[in-house]
PDB file of C-alpha atoms and ligand atoms in Angstrom:
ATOM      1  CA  UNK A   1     131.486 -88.738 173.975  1.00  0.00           C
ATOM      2  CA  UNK A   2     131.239 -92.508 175.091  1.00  0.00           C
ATOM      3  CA  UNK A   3     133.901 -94.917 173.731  1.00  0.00           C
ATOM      4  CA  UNK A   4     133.484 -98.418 173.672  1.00  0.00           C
ATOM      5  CA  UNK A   5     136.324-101.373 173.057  1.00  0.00           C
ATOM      6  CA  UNK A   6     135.860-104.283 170.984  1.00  0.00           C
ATOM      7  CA  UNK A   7     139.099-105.638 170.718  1.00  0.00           C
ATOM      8  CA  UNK A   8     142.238-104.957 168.818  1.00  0.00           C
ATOM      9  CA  UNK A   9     141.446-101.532 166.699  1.00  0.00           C
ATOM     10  CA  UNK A  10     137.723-102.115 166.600  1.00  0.00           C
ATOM     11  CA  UNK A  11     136.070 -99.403 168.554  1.00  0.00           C
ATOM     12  CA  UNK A  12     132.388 -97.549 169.002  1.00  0.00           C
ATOM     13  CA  UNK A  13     132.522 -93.724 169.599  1.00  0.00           C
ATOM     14  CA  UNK A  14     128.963 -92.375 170.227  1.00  0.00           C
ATOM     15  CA  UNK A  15     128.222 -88.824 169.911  1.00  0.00           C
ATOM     16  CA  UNK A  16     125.032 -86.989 170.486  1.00  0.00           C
ATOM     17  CA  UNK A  17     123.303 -90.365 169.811  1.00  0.00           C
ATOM     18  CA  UNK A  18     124.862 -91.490 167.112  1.00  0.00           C
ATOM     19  CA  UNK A  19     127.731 -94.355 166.695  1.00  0.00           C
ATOM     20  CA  UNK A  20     130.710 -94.308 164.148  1.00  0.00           C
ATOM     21  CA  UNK A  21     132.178 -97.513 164.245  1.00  0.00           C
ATOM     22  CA  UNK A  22     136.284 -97.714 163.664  1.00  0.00           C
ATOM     23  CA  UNK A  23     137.830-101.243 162.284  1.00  0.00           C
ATOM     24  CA  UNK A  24     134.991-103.702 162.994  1.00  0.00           C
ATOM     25  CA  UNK A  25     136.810-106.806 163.513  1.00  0.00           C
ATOM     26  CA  UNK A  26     134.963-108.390 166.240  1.00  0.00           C
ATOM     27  CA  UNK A  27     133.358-111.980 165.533  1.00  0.00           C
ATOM     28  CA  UNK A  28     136.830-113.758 164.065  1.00  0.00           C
ATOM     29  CA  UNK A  29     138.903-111.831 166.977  1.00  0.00           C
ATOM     30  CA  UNK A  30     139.388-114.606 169.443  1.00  0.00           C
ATOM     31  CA  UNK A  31     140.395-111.957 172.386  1.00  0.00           C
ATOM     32  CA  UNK A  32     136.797-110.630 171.387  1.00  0.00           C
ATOM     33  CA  UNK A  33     134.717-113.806 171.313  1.00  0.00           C
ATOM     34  CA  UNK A  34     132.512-111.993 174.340  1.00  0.00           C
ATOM     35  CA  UNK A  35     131.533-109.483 172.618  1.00  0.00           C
ATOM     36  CA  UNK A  36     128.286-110.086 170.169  1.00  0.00           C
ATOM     37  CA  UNK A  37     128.976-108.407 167.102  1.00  0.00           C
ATOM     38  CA  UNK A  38     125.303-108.302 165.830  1.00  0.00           C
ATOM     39  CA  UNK A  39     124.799-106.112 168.717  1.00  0.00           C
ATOM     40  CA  UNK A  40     127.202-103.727 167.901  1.00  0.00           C
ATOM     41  CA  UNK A  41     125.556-100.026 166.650  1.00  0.00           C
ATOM     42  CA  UNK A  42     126.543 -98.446 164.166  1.00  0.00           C
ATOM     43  CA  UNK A  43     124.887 -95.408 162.439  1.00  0.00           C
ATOM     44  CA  UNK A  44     128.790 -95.107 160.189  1.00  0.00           C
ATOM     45  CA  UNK A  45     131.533 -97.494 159.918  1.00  0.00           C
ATOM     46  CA  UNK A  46     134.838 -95.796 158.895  1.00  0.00           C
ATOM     47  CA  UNK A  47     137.286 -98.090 157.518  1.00  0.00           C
ATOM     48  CA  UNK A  48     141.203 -97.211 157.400  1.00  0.00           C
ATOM     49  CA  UNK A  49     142.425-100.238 155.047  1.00  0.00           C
ATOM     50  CA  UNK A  50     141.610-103.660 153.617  1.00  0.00           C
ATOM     51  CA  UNK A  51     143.518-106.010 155.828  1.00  0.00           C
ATOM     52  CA  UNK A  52     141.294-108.999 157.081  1.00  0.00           C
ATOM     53  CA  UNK A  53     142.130-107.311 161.011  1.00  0.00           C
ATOM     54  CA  UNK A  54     140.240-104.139 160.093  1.00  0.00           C
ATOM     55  CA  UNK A  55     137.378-105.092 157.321  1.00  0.00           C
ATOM     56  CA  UNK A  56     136.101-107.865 159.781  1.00  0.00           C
ATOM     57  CA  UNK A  57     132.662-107.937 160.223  1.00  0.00           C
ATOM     58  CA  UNK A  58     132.263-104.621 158.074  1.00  0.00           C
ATOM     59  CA  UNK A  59     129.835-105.779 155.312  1.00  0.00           C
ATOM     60  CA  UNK A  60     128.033-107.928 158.131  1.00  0.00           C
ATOM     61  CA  UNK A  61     127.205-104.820 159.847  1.00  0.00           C
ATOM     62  CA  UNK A  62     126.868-102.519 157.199  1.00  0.00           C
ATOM     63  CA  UNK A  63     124.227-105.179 156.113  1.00  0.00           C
ATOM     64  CA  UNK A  64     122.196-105.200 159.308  1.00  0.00           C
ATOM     65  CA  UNK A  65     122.610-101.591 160.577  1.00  0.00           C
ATOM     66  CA  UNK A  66     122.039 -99.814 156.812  1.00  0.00           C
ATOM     67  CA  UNK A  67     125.618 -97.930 158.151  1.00  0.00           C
ATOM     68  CA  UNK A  68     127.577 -96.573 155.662  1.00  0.00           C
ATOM     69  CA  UNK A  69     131.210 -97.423 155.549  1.00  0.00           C
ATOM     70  CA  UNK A  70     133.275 -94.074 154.972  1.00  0.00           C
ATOM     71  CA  UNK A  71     136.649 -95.565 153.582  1.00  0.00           C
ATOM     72  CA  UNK A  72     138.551 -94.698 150.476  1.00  0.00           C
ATOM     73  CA  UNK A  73     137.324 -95.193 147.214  1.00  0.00           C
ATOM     74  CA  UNK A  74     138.973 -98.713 145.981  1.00  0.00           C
ATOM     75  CA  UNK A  75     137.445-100.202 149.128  1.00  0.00           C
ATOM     76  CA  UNK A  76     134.049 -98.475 148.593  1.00  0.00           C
ATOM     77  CA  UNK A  77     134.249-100.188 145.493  1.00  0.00           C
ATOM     78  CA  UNK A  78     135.012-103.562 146.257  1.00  0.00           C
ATOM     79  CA  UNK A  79     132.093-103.401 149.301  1.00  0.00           C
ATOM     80  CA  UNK A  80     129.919-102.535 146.427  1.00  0.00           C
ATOM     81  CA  UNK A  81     130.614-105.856 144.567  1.00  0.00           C
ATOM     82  CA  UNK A  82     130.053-107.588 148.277  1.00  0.00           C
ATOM     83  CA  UNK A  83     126.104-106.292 148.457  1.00  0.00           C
ATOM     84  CA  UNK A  84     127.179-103.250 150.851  1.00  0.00           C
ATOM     85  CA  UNK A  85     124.758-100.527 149.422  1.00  0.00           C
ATOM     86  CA  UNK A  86     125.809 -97.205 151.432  1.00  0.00           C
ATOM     87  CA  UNK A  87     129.120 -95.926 151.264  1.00  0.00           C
ATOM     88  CA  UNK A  88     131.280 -92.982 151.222  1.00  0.00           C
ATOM     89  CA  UNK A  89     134.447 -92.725 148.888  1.00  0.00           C
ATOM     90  CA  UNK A  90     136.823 -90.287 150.133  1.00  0.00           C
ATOM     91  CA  UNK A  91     140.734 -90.255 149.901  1.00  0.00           C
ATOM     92  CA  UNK A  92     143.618 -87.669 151.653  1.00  0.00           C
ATOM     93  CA  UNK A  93     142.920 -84.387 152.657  1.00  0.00           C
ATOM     94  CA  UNK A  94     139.194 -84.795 152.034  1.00  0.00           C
ATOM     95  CA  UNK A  95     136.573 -84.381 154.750  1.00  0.00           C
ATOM     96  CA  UNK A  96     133.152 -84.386 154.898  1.00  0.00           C
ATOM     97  CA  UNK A  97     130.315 -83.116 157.464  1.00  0.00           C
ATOM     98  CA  UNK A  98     128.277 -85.933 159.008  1.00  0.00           C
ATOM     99  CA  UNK A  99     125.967 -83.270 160.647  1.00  0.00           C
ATOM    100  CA  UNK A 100     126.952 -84.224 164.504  1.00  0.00           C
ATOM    101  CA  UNK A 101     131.120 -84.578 163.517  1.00  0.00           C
ATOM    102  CA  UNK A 102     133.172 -83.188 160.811  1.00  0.00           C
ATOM    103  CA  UNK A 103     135.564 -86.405 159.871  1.00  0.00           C
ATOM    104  CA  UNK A 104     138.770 -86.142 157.906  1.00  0.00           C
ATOM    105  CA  UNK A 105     140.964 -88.643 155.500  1.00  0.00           C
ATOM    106  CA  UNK A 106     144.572 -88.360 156.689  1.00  0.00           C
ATOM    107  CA  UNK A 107     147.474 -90.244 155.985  1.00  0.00           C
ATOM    108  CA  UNK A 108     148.764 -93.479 157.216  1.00  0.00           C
ATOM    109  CA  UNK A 109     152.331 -95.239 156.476  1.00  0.00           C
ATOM    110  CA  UNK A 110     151.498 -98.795 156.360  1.00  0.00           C
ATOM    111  CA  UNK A 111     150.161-100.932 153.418  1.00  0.00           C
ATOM    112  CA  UNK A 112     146.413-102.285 152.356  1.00  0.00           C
ATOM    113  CA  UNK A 113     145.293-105.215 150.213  1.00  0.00           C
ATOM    114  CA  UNK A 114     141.696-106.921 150.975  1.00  0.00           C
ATOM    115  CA  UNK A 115     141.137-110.769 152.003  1.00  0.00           C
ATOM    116  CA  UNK A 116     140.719-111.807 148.588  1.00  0.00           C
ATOM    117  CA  UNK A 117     143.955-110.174 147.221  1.00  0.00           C
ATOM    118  CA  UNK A 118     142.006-107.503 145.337  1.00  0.00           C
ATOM    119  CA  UNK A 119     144.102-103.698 146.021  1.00  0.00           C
ATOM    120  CA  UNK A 120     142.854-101.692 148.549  1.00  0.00           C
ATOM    121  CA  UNK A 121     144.588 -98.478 147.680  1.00  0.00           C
ATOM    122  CA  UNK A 122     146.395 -96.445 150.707  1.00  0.00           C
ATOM    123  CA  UNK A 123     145.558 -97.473 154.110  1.00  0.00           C
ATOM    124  CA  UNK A 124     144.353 -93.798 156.024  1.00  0.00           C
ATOM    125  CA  UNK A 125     143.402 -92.648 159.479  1.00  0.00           C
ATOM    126  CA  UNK A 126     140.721 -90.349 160.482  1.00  0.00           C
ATOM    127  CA  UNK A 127     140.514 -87.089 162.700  1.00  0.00           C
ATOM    128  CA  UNK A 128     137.006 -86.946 164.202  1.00  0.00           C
ATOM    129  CA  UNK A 129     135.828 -83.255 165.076  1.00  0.00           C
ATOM    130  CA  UNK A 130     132.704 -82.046 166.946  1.00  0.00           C
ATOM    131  CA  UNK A 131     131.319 -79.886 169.437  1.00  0.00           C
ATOM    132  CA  UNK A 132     132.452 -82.457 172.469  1.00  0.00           C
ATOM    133  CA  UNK A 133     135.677 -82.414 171.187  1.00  0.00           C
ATOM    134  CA  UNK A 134     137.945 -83.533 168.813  1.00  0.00           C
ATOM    135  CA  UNK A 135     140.068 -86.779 168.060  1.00  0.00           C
ATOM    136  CA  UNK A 136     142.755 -88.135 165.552  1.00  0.00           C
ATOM    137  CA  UNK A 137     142.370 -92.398 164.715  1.00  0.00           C
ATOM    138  CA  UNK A 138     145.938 -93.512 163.534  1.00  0.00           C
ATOM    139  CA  UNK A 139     144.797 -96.636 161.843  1.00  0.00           C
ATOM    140  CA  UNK A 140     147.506 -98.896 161.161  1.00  0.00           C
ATOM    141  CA  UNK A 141     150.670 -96.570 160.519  1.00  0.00           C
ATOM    142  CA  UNK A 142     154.020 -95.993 161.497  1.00  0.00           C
ATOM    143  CA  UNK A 143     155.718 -93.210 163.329  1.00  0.00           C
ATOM    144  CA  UNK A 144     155.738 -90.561 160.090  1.00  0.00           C
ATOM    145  CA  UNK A 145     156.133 -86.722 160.184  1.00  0.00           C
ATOM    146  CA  UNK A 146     153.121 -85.679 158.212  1.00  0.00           C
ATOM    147  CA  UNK A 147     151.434 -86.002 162.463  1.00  0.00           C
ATOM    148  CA  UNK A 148     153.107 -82.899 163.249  1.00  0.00           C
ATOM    149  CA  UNK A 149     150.524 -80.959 160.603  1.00  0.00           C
ATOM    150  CA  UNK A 150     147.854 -82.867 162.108  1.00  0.00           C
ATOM    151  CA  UNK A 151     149.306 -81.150 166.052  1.00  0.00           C
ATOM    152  CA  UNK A 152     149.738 -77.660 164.498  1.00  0.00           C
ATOM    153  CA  UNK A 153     146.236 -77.323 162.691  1.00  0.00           C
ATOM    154  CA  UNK A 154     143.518 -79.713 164.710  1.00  0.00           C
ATOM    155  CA  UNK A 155     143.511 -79.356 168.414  1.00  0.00           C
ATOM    156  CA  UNK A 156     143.115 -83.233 169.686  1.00  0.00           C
ATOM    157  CA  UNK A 157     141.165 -83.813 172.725  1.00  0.00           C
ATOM    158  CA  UNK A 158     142.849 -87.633 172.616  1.00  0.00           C
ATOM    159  CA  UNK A 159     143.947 -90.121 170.046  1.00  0.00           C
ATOM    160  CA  UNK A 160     143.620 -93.652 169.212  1.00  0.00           C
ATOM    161  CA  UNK A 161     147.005 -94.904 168.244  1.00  0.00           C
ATOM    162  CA  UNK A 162     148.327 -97.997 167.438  1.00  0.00           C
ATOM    163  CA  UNK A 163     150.848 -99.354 169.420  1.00  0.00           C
ATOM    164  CA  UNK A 164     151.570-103.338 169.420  1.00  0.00           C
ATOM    165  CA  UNK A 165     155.011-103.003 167.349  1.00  0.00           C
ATOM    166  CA  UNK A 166     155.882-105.486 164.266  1.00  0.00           C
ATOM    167  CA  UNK A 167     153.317-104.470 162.459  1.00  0.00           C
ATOM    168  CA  UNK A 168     152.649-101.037 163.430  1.00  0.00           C
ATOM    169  CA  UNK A 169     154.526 -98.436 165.888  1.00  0.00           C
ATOM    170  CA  UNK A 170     155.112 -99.355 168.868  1.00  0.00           C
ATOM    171  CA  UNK A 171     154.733 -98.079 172.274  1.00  0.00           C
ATOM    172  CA  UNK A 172     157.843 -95.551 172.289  1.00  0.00           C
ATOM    173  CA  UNK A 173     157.036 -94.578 168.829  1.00  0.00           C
ATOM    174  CA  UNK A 174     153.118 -94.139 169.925  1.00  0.00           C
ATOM    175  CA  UNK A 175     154.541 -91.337 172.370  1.00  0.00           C
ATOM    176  CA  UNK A 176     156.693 -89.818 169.870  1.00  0.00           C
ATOM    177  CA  UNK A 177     153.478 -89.330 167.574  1.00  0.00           C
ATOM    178  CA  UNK A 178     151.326 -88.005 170.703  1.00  0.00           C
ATOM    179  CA  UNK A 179     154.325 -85.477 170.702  1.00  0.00           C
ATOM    180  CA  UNK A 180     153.795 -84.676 167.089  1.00  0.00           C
ATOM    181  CA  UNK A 181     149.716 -84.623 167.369  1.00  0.00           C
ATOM    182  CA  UNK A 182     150.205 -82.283 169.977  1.00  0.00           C
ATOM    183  CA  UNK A 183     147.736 -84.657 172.380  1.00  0.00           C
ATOM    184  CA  UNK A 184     148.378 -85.783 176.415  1.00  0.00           C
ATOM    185  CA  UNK A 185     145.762 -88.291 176.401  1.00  0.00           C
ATOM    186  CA  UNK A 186     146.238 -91.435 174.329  1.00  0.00           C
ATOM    187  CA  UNK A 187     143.848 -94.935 174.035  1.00  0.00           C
ATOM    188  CA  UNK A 188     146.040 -97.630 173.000  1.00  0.00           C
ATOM    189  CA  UNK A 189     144.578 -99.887 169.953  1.00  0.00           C
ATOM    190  CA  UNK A 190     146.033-102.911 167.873  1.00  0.00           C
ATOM    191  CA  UNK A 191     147.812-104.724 170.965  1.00  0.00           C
ATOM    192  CA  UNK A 192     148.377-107.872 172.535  1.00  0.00           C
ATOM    193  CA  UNK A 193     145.813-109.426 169.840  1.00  0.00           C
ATOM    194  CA  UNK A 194     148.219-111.748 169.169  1.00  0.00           C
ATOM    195  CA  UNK A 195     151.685-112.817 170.171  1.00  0.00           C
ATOM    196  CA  UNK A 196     153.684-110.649 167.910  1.00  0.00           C
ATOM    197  CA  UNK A 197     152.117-107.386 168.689  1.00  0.00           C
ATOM    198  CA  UNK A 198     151.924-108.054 173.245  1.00  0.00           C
ATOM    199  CA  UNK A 199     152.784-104.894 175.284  1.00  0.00           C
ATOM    200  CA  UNK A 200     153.513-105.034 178.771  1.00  0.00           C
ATOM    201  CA  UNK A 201     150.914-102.853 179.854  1.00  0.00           C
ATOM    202  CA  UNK A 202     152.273-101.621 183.219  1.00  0.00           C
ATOM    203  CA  UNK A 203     155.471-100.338 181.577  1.00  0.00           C
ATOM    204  CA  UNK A 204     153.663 -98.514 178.697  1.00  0.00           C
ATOM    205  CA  UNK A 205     151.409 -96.846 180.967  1.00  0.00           C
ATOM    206  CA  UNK A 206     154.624 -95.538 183.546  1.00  0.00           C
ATOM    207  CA  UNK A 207     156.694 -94.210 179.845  1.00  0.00           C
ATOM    208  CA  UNK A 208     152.957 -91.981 179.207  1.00  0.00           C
ATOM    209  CA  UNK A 209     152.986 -90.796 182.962  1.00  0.00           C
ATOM    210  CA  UNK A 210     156.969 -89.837 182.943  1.00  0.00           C
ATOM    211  CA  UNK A 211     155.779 -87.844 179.989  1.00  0.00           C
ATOM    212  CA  UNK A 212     152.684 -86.129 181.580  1.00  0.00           C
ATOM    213  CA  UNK A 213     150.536 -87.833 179.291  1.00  0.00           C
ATOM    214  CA  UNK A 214     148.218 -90.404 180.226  1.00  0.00           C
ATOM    215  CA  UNK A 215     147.252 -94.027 177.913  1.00  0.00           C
ATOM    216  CA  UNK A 216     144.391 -95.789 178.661  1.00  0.00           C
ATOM    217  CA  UNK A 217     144.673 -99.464 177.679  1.00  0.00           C
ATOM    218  CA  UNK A 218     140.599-100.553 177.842  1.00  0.00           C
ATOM    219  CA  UNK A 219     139.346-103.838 178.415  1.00  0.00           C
ATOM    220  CA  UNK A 220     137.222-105.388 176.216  1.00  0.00           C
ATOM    221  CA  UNK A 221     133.978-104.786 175.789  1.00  0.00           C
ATOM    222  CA  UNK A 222     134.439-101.743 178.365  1.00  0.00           C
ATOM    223  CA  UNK A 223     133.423 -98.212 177.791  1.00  0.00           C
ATOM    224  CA  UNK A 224     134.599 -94.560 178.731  1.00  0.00           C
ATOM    225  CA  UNK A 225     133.076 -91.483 179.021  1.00  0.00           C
ATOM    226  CA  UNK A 226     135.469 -88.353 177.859  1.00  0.00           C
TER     227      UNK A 226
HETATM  228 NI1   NI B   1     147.020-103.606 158.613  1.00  0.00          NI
HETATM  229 MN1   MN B   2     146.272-104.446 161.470  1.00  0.00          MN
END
């Protein structure tokens, strides 16, 4: 699998040729401005909630790449009204086979509403399985307990968790839910974007490695191979 970071929660996870796309918000994301978002593949978009720091460029590449955006189904709907032709309506508990990844709707604790005020429904995260391995996205969420059911009945290569604080958990809480995933290997998203949400980076790496664990804080616009 071959991740790639595009700022803030926006990330590209390519498996066996194909790209899902997580949170595109990459052309109004200042920290971003080097990356070129109409470059960005995409063969699926998955989208955990309507805030403006998620959606992004979502219906921009939707547009260009024909990707459809797997989110839940008040979003699904309110793409449909924007001209975004393909997409998947799904909501908790639900998965659905891609082909090359099984993907799965699970619960977030945080709240959704889209740029124009329309509802959004719940905000969600994602686990991600395959035959290279499998992975849990958090979304936007706090610390919550339903993450233990995700540790006893998924077994998580890594995770993508949030981890700025103020709007989301933080970095302490981020290692408390790595606990609960059951998962040593952690890539930090929604950080530092702006000054509210700025981890010290050093300090959040040495609380992972006192645990055995290991987070990976990526630079933009660089990519890993796991
Ligand atoms: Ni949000
Ligand atoms: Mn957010």
């Amino acid at each position: 699998m071959n991740i790639t970071y595009y700022g803030h929660s926006a990330f590209g996870v390519e498996i066996k040729q194909k790209h899902l796309l997580f949170d595109p918000f990459i052309s109004e994301n200042p920290a971003a401005a080097d990356i070129d978002s109409s470059q960005v593949p995409a063969d699926y978009i998955l989208l955990t909630h309507g805030h403006g720091d998620h959606l992004g460029d979502t219906v921009k590449i939707s547009e260009r790449t024909g990707a459809p955006v797997i989110t839940n189904f008040e979003i699904t709907t309110w793409l449909g009204n924007k001209g975004v032709e393909k997409s998947v309506p799904m909501n908790f508990g639900g998965s659905i086979d891609l082909g090359f990844c099984k993907i799965k709707m699970v619960l977030a604790t945080h709240s959704s509403t889209l740029p124009d005020g329309s509802p959004a429904g719940n905000p969600c995260g994602f686990v991600v399985e395959c035959e290279e391995g499998s992975f849990y996205y958090s979304g936007d969420t706090g610390l919550h307990y339903d993450m233990k059911l995700l540790g006893e009945f998924h077994s998580l290569d890594f995770a993508f968790l949030c981890m700025g604080d103020h709007f989301t958990m933080g970095v302490a809480d981020s290692l408390i839910a790595s606990n609960f995933i059951n998962c040593s290997h952690v890539i930090g998203m929604h950080y530092d974007t702006m000054e509210q949400i700025k981890i010290d980076h050093e300090a959040s790496k040495k609380l992972y490695k006192d645990a055995g664990k290991t987070l990976e804080l990526m630079e933009i616009g660089s990519s890993l191979e796991i």
